[in-house]
Amino acid sequence: NAGVTQTPKFQVLKTGQSMTLQCAQDMNHEYMSWYRQDPGMGLRLIHYSVGAGITDQGEVPNGYNVSRSTTEDFPLRLLSAAPSQTSVYFCASSQTLGRSSYNEQFFGPGTRLTVL
Amino acid sequence: SQELEQSPQSLIVQEGKNLTINCTSSKTLYGLYWYKQKYGEGLIFLMMLQKGGEEKSHEKITAKLDEKKQQSSLHITASQPSHAGIYLCGAGFGSGNTGKLIFGQGTTLQVKP
């Protein structure tokens, strides 16, 4: 198993450009999520999905869109990049996640994004 | 996240010393995770706690979730330079929560040889 993969590893954008960060997992996990990590801020949840066709907002969803058409893939779209979106982005997945069923979260290697 | 507070924010210890990192919330914690991150790298899963009073250990690292399930502590015994990095706690919250996993702001640990 490849686990959780993210592409690209590095990306530089100009303000106003759009792009999609890719995330895929081959573990048949229902739960997938996107986080951004900024110095001193820990991980902040952007969007998450509890299954194909179901997505919801996290703590910092503005400026980002997601969709979940398959179990395996959970892309994150930046519609119009801004310097404030310069960050390291992590995708994670796990088996079902809920009040009585928590499982290990598997993280991807991250994408380092710079917006000029 | 303000829902999950870690303390201290940073810590410098001499090699061989013990240390404790705390993760606190005003709400009940469900599925409490501890991860470690080396600078510029990905996240390494350490432990997950679910039951009040639960305690788990891995090598020289012990994590505990208190009986009220509102605080967790991570204790490192006889610290080594390899323990240096950022420690992150994460948790789900509240009744009816399905899927929103929030993390604290992290604790940066330096271990001086």
Coordinates of C-alpha atoms in Angstrom, one line a residue:
Chain A
N1 CA 0.0 0.0 0.0
A2 CA 1.2 3.5 -0.9
G3 CA -0.8 5.0 2.1
V4 CA -1.7 8.6 1.6
T5 CA -0.1 10.4 -1.3
Q6 CA -0.1 14.1 -2.0
T7 CA 1.0 16.0 -5.1
P8 CA 2.7 18.2 -5.8
K9 CA 5.3 18.4 -3.0
F10 CA 6.1 22.0 -3.7
Q11 CA 4.2 24.7 -5.5
V12 CA 4.7 28.4 -6.1
L13 CA 1.7 30.4 -7.3
K14 CA 1.1 34.0 -8.1
T15 CA -1.8 35.9 -6.4
G16 CA -5.1 35.1 -8.2
Q17 CA -4.0 31.9 -9.8
S18 CA -6.0 28.7 -9.1
M19 CA -4.8 25.2 -8.5
T20 CA -5.7 21.8 -7.1
L21 CA -3.8 19.9 -4.5
Q22 CA -4.2 16.2 -5.0
C23 CA -4.7 13.7 -2.2
A24 CA -5.2 10.0 -2.7
Q25 CA -5.3 6.9 -0.4
D26 CA -5.4 3.2 -1.2
M27 CA -6.6 1.9 2.2
N28 CA -10.3 2.2 1.5
H29 CA -10.7 4.8 4.2
E30 CA -14.0 6.5 4.5
Y31 CA -12.7 9.6 6.4
M32 CA -10.5 12.1 4.7
S33 CA -9.5 15.6 5.6
W34 CA -7.3 18.6 4.8
Y35 CA -5.2 20.6 7.2
R36 CA -3.0 23.6 6.9
Q37 CA 0.0 24.1 9.1
D38 CA 1.4 27.5 9.9
P39 CA 4.2 28.4 12.4
G40 CA 2.8 28.4 16.0
M41 CA -0.7 27.5 14.8
G42 CA -0.5 23.7 14.8
L43 CA -2.8 22.0 12.3
R44 CA -6.0 23.8 11.3
L45 CA -8.8 21.8 9.7
I46 CA -9.9 23.2 6.3
H47 CA -12.5 20.6 5.0
Y48 CA -13.3 17.0 5.7
S49 CA -15.3 14.2 4.3
V50 CA -16.9 11.2 6.0
G51 CA -17.5 9.4 2.7
A52 CA -17.9 9.7 -1.0
G53 CA -20.3 12.5 -1.9
I54 CA -20.2 14.0 1.7
T55 CA -18.0 17.0 2.6
D56 CA -18.1 19.5 5.4
Q57 CA -16.3 22.6 6.5
G58 CA -13.6 22.7 9.1
E59 CA -12.1 25.7 11.0
V60 CA -10.7 27.6 8.1
P61 CA -12.7 26.8 4.9
N62 CA -12.7 30.2 3.2
G63 CA -10.9 30.3 -0.1
Y64 CA -10.9 26.5 -0.5
N65 CA -13.2 24.0 -2.2
V66 CA -13.4 20.3 -2.0
S67 CA -15.3 17.4 -3.5
R68 CA -15.3 13.7 -2.9
S69 CA -16.5 11.8 -6.0
T70 CA -14.6 8.6 -5.1
T71 CA -13.5 6.9 -1.9
E72 CA -9.8 7.2 -2.9
D73 CA -9.5 10.9 -3.9
F74 CA -10.1 14.1 -2.0
P75 CA -8.7 17.1 -4.0
L76 CA -8.4 20.6 -2.5
R77 CA -9.0 23.5 -4.8
L78 CA -7.7 27.0 -4.3
L79 CA -10.0 29.2 -6.5
S80 CA -8.0 32.4 -6.4
A81 CA -4.7 32.1 -4.4
A82 CA -3.8 34.7 -1.9
P83 CA -0.5 35.2 0.0
S84 CA -2.4 34.3 3.2
Q85 CA -2.7 30.8 1.8
T86 CA 1.0 30.3 1.9
S87 CA 1.3 27.2 4.1
V88 CA 2.1 23.6 4.3
Y89 CA -1.0 21.5 3.5
F90 CA -1.5 18.0 4.9
C91 CA -4.1 15.4 3.8
A92 CA -5.2 12.7 6.2
S93 CA -7.4 9.6 6.1
S94 CA -8.7 7.0 8.5
Q95 CA -11.4 4.4 8.8
T96 CA -14.7 5.7 10.1
L97 CA -14.5 8.6 12.5
G98 CA -17.2 9.3 15.0
R99 CA -18.0 9.7 18.6
S100 CA -17.5 6.0 19.4
S101 CA -15.2 5.0 16.7
Y102 CA -11.9 6.7 16.4
N103 CA -9.1 5.3 14.4
E104 CA -5.5 6.2 13.6
Q105 CA -5.2 9.2 11.2
F106 CA -2.8 8.5 8.4
F107 CA -1.1 11.7 7.1
G108 CA 0.4 12.4 3.7
P109 CA 3.8 13.9 3.3
G110 CA 2.5 17.4 2.8
T111 CA 2.5 20.0 0.1
R112 CA 4.5 23.2 0.6
L113 CA 2.7 26.1 -1.1
T114 CA 4.0 29.6 -1.6
V115 CA 1.8 32.3 -3.0
L116 CA 3.6 35.4 -4.2
Chain B
S1 CA -7.4 25.7 17.8
Q2 CA -8.9 27.5 20.8
E3 CA -10.9 24.4 21.6
L4 CA -7.7 22.5 22.3
E5 CA -4.9 24.2 24.2
Q6 CA -1.4 22.8 24.5
S7 CA 1.1 23.8 27.1
P8 CA 3.8 24.7 27.1
Q9 CA 4.1 26.1 23.6
S10 CA 7.8 25.4 23.6
L11 CA 10.2 23.6 25.9
I12 CA 14.0 23.2 26.1
V13 CA 15.3 20.4 28.3
Q14 CA 18.7 18.9 29.0
E15 CA 19.2 15.4 27.7
G16 CA 18.2 12.9 30.3
K17 CA 15.5 15.0 31.9
N18 CA 11.9 14.1 32.1
L19 CA 9.2 16.4 30.7
T20 CA 5.4 16.7 30.4
I21 CA 3.3 18.3 27.7
N22 CA -0.4 19.0 28.4
C23 CA -3.4 19.1 26.1
T24 CA -6.6 20.7 27.6
S25 CA -10.1 21.4 26.6
S26 CA -13.3 22.7 28.3
K27 CA -15.3 20.1 26.4
T28 CA -15.2 16.3 26.6
L29 CA -12.6 14.8 24.4
Y30 CA -13.4 11.8 22.2
G31 CA -10.5 10.0 20.4
L32 CA -7.4 11.9 21.7
Y33 CA -4.4 11.6 19.4
W34 CA -0.8 12.4 19.9
Y35 CA 1.5 13.0 16.9
K36 CA 5.1 14.0 16.6
Q37 CA 6.6 16.0 13.8
K38 CA 10.2 16.5 13.0
Y39 CA 11.0 19.9 11.6
G40 CA 10.0 20.2 7.9
E41 CA 8.7 16.6 7.8
G42 CA 5.4 14.7 8.1
L43 CA 3.5 13.5 11.1
I44 CA 4.3 10.4 13.1
F45 CA 1.5 8.7 15.0
L46 CA 2.4 8.1 18.6
M47 CA -0.8 7.1 20.5
M48 CA -4.6 7.3 20.6
L49 CA -6.6 7.4 23.8
Q50 CA -10.4 7.0 24.1
K51 CA -11.4 6.0 27.6
G52 CA -11.2 8.1 30.7
G53 CA -8.2 7.1 32.8
E54 CA -6.6 5.3 29.8
E55 CA -2.8 5.3 29.7
K56 CA -0.6 4.0 27.0
S57 CA 3.2 3.8 26.6
H58 CA 5.6 3.5 23.7
E59 CA 9.3 3.2 24.5
K60 CA 9.9 6.2 26.8
I61 CA 6.7 8.1 26.0
T62 CA 3.6 7.7 28.1
A63 CA 0.2 9.4 27.4
K64 CA -2.7 9.6 29.7
L65 CA -6.3 10.8 29.3
D66 CA -7.8 12.0 32.6
E67 CA -11.0 10.5 34.1
K68 CA -13.1 13.5 33.0
K69 CA -11.7 13.2 29.4
Q70 CA -10.9 16.9 29.3
Q71 CA -7.1 16.7 29.6
S72 CA -4.4 14.6 28.3
S73 CA -0.7 14.6 29.2
L74 CA 2.3 13.3 27.3
H75 CA 5.3 12.4 29.5
I76 CA 8.8 11.7 28.2
T77 CA 11.2 9.9 30.5
A78 CA 15.0 10.4 30.2
S79 CA 14.7 12.6 27.1
Q80 CA 17.1 12.2 24.2
P81 CA 18.0 14.4 21.2
S82 CA 15.8 12.1 19.1
H83 CA 12.8 13.3 21.0
A84 CA 13.1 16.8 19.6
G85 CA 10.4 18.0 17.4
I86 CA 6.8 19.3 17.5
Y87 CA 4.2 17.4 19.5
L88 CA 0.6 17.8 18.5
C89 CA -2.5 16.7 20.2
G90 CA -5.8 16.2 18.3
A91 CA -9.3 15.3 19.3
G92 CA -12.9 15.0 18.3
F93 CA -15.5 16.8 20.4
G94 CA -18.9 16.6 21.8
S95 CA -22.1 14.6 21.3
G96 CA -23.1 13.9 17.8
N97 CA -19.7 14.8 16.4
T98 CA -18.9 12.7 13.3
G99 CA -15.7 13.6 11.6
K100 CA -14.4 16.9 12.9
L101 CA -10.9 16.3 14.2
I102 CA -9.2 19.4 15.7
F103 CA -5.6 19.8 16.7
G104 CA -3.9 22.0 19.2
Q105 CA -1.2 24.6 18.3
G106 CA 1.7 22.2 19.0
T107 CA 4.5 22.1 21.5
T108 CA 8.1 22.5 20.2
L109 CA 10.6 20.5 22.1
Q110 CA 14.3 21.0 22.0
V111 CA 16.7 18.5 23.8
K112 CA 20.1 19.8 24.6
P113 CA 22.9 17.2 24.5

